[in-house]
Amino acid sequence: MRTPNAVARDYYGILGVSREASDDEIKRAYRKLARQFHPDVNPDPEAQEKFKDINAAYEVLSDDRKRQIVDLGGDPLAPGGGGAGPGGPGGAGPFVGFQDIMDAFFGGAGGAGRGPRPRTRPGADAILRLELDLHETAFGVEAPITVDTAVLCTTCSGAGTAAGTHLATCEACGGRGEVQSVQRTFLGQVVSARPCTVCQGYGTTIPHPCPTCAGDGRVRTRRSLTVKIPAGVEDGMRIRLAQQGEVGPGGGPAGDLYVEIHERPHDVYSRKGDDLHCRVTVPMTAAALGTRLTIKTLDSEETVDVKAGTQPGSTLRLRARGVPHLRGTGRGDLYVHLDVRTPTKLDADQEKMLRDFAKTRGEEVAELTKQGGFFSRMRDAFNGHA
Ligand SMILES: [Zn+2]
Ligand SMILES: [Zn+2]
């Protein structure tokens, strides 16, 4: 027996198991950590180091002889300890692939469910941004759009082969689309399958590719379409045009095209759902005495009465003058927020009239020049003593 190593690593600690852990517990702990730190799933360089430690710990603790050395205070992986070279087994060669580890545990044995991948695959969805004015989102529009997607290659109808030629079975993989290799690891023999690099996993090759699409079965094209935008759409909504997206590799069925609505901000109206809001300024006198306003809505002109004694921040509501509802009938409302404007410049006569007016109402008005008085009255006003 070797002299116990002074710097023996804490393999139990690395896997987070007790010294009495069963083989099963060790296996479970390893599998859990491998899922977390394998470089295939965790690109962090620190995770890579950690994964090496986890591998080393599992190699040692899953082997009765090596575990015994650990339990006696030794390190079977230390240089000269009869184990793997410096740095442990993880540093000595390439990592066993994450999927291969999972396969080894779950009996997948590599290749299960894999095989040549089809040349014809469904195409991806495409998305297109469409800017519209409030008037267009509110009442709908037929908008011309330009779509830039892959479409079916008309020369080969998606087959990818030049006229009069055919696909050939890949000689490198015999048409399986993958090559298997057997790796000896501390988990035992691991059979792993990798896509065939000659045929990219298709199992077939194209000896004479279509000259138009170079074998892809599709070509990129710019098309013009008209999309019908219904009344009442909102910013961020998407309209789906079925099968107007990307044609798939090998002429596979096209994905959908989504037209995403972006509503340009309006100069006058802001929109909240189907309601519209706008601000209208009325002079202080009109707010006090009442007045009649003509309000331009999105599609009409309305006359509204501002009641005498209207306060700043008051709101007038014009029913059904907002945006039409996308679903169902009816429309949102238009809210007119009233800003009461106080005159900023008064001539001497106007100022006198206002002071006289204040006097008749018993409202005390401080002269701004008498600063102390002004501030003390303000304080009184805040305290409710005004
Ligand atoms: Zn092949
Ligand atoms: Zn073609």
Short mmCIF file of N, CA, C and O and ligand atoms in Angstrom, two decimals, residues 170 172-173 177 196 198-199 203, ligand 1:
data_model
loop_
_atom_site.label_atom_id
_atom_site.label_comp_id
_atom_site.label_asym_id
_atom_site.label_seq_id
_atom_site.Cartn_x
_atom_site.Cartn_y
_atom_site.Cartn_z
N CYS A 170 -24.86 7.98 -50.00
CA CYS A 170 -23.53 8.37 -49.53
C CYS A 170 -22.67 7.13 -49.30
O CYS A 170 -23.11 6.20 -48.61
N ALA A 172 -19.73 7.07 -47.80
CA ALA A 172 -19.00 7.11 -46.53
C ALA A 172 -19.79 6.48 -45.39
O ALA A 172 -19.22 5.80 -44.53
N CYS A 173 -21.09 6.65 -45.39
CA CYS A 173 -21.88 6.14 -44.27
C CYS A 173 -22.88 5.07 -44.74
O CYS A 173 -23.67 4.59 -43.93
N GLY A 177 -26.30 8.16 -42.70
CA GLY A 177 -26.24 9.56 -42.30
C GLY A 177 -25.38 9.79 -41.07
O GLY A 177 -25.19 10.92 -40.64
N CYS A 196 -22.53 12.05 -40.38
CA CYS A 196 -21.53 11.82 -41.41
C CYS A 196 -21.13 13.16 -42.02
O CYS A 196 -22.00 13.96 -42.39
N VAL A 198 -19.43 13.64 -44.75
CA VAL A 198 -19.45 13.64 -46.22
C VAL A 198 -20.82 14.10 -46.75
O VAL A 198 -20.91 14.92 -47.64
N CYS A 199 -21.88 13.59 -46.13
CA CYS A 199 -23.24 13.91 -46.61
C CYS A 199 -23.97 14.85 -45.66
O CYS A 199 -25.15 15.12 -45.85
N GLY A 203 -27.37 11.14 -45.64
CA GLY A 203 -27.33 9.76 -46.14
C GLY A 203 -27.26 9.72 -47.66
O GLY A 203 -27.05 8.66 -48.25
ZN ZN B 1 -22.74 10.00 -45.40
#
